[in-house]
XYZ file of C-alpha atoms in Angstrom:
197
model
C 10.300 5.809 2.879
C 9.267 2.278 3.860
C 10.489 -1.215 2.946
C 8.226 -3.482 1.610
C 9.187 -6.855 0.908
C 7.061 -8.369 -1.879
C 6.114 -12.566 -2.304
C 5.372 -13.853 -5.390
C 3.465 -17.263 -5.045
C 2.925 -17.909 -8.863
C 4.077 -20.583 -10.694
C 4.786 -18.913 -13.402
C 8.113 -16.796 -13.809
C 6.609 -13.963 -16.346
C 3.022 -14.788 -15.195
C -0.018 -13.180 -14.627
C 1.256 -12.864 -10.966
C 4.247 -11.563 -11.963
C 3.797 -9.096 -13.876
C 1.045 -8.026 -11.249
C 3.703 -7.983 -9.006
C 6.602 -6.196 -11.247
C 3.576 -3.293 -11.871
C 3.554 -2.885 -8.138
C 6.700 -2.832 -7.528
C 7.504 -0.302 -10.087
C 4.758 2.419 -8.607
C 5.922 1.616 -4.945
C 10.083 2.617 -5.686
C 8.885 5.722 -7.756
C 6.916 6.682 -4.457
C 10.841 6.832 -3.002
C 10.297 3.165 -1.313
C 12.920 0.145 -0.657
C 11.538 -2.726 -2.395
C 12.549 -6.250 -2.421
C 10.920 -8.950 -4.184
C 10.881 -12.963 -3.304
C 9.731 -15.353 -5.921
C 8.561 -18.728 -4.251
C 9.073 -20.231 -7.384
C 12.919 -20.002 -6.902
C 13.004 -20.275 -2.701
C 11.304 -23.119 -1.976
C 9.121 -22.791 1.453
C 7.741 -25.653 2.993
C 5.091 -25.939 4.954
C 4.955 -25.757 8.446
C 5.109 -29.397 10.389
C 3.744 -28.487 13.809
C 6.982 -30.390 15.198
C 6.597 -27.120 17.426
C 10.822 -27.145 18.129
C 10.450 -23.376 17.799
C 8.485 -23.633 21.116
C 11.496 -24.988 22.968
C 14.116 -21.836 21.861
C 15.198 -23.942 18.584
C 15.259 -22.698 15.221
C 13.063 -24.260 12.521
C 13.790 -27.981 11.660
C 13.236 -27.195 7.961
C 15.920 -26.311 5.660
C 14.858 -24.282 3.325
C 14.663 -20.455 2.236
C 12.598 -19.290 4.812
C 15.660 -19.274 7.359
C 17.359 -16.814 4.790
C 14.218 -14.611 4.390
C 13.591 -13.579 8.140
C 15.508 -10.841 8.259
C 13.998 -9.551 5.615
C 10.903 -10.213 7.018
C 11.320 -8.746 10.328
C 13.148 -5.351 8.531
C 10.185 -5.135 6.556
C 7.609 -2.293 7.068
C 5.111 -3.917 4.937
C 4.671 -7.439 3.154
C 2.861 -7.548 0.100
C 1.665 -11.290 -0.469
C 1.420 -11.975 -4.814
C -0.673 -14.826 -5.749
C -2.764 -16.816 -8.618
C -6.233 -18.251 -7.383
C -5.859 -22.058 -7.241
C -9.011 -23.761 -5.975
C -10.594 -20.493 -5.082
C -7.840 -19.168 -2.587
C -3.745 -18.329 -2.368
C -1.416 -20.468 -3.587
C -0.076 -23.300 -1.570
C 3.504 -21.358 -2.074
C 2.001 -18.429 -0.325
C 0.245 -20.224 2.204
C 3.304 -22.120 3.084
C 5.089 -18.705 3.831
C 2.462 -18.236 5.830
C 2.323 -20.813 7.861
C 6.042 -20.637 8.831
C 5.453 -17.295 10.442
C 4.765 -19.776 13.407
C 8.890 -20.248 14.211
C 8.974 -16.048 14.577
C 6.258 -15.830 17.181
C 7.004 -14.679 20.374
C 5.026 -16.068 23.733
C 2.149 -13.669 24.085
C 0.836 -13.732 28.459
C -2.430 -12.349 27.360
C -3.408 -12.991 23.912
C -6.468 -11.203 22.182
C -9.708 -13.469 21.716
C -8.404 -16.363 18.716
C -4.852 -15.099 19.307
C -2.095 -17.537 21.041
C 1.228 -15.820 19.997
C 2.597 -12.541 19.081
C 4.055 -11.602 15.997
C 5.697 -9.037 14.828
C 3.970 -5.602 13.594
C 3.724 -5.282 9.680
C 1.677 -3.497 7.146
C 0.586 -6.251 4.363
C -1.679 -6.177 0.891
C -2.801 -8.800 -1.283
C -2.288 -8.468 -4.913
C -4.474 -11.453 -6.460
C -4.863 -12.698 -10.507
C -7.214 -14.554 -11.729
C -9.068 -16.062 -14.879
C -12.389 -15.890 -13.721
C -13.860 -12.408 -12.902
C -17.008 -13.786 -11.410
C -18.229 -11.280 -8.433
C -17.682 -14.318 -6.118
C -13.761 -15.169 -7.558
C -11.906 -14.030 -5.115
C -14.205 -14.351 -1.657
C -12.532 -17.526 -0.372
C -9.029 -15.772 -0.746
C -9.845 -12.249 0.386
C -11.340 -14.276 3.789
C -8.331 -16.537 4.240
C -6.362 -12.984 4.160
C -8.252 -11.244 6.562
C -8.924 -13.646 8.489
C -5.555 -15.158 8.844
C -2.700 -12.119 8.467
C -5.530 -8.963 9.671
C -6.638 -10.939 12.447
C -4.895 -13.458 13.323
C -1.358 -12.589 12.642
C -2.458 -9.181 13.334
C -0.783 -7.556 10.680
C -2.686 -4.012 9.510
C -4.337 -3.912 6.366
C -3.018 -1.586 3.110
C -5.253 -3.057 0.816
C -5.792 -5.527 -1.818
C -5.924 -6.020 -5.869
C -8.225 -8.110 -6.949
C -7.112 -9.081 -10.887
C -9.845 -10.787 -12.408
C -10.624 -12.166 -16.231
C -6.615 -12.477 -17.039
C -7.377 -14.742 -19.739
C -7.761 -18.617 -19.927
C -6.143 -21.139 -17.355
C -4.395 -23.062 -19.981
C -3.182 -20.021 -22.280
C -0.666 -16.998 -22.569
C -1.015 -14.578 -19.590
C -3.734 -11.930 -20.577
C -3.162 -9.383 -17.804
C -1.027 -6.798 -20.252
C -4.937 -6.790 -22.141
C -6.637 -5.386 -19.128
C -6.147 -2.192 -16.769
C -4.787 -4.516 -14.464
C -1.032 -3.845 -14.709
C -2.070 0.034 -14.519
C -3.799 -0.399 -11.237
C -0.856 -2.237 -9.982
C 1.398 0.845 -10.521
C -1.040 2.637 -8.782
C -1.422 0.566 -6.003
C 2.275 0.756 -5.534
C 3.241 4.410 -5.913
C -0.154 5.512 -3.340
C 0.279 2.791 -1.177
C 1.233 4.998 1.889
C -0.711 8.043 0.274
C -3.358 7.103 2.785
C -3.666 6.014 6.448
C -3.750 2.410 7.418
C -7.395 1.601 8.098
């Protein structure tokens, strides 16, 4: 059994994202895992200032929820990051998260190549909606993610969902219309059915 803690970036509270998210989650506590989910939406996380006070043994300056969540975060086996596409990459909720990983990094002596800090070791996967279903949609976000929690962070890769053509921008959520919310179970409930690549 492994615990997964789940972000949801959307803005939306019964969303696209959401839902996405909810399908997920579902699949991955039938497989026997401990799963807690964080809307964004109702813990505000800002961004990270670069004030860099965490460098000198303080804790963050900024308070918000992301004090709460880091025990959550550092008892977590895996972190499964939820978003909408906005402007062609993860939401500025999710990338805020992100960003304050910086005040749980550890001093690294001898970083990798691009690496300046340590962080701790998770699993992670992206589950992504979108309206657009173009085979381009989602390349901006899918490089921000590899290239920033793969490796960067240095976080190890369970996979991603890539929900395109959930209906209009401006309209209802569309993703119960598609095989979307199937494929989220499934994501879920197999997520450890396979090694880590």
């Amino acid at each position: 059994m492994k615990k997964i803690l789940v972000i949801v970036g959307g803005g939306r509270p019964q969303g696209n994202t959401a839902q996405l998210a909810e399908a997920f989650c579902k699949g991955a506590k039938e497989a026997g895992h401990s799963v807690k989910t964080v809307s964004l939406l109702q813990n505000e996380v800002k961004g990270c200032l670069g004030c860099n006070a965490c460098r000198y043994g303080k804790p963050c300056i900024q308070k918000d929820a992301f004090q709460q969540l880091i025990p959550d975060i550092q008892a977590a086996d895996c972190i499964v990051f939820a978003s909408p596409l906005y402007f062609w990459t993860v939401s500025s909720r999710i990338k805020a998260f992100i960003e304050r990983f910086y005040c749980i990094a550890q001093k690294d002596a001898a970083p990798p190549l691009g690496r300046y800090e340590k962080y701790p070791v998770k699993d992670c996967a992206l589950l992504m909606t979108a309206a657009d279903n173009f085979f381009w949609t989602f390349e901006q976000a899918v490089s921000y993610y590899q290239f920033t929690l793969i490796n960067y962070i240095g976080f190890h890769d369970r996979g991603m969902l890539l929900a395109g053509g959930c209906g209009d921008t401006n309209g209802r959520p569309q993703i119960a219309r598609t095989e979307h919310l199937q494929r989220g179970y499934q994501f879920g409930k197999t997520l450890y059915e396979s090694p880590c690549s």
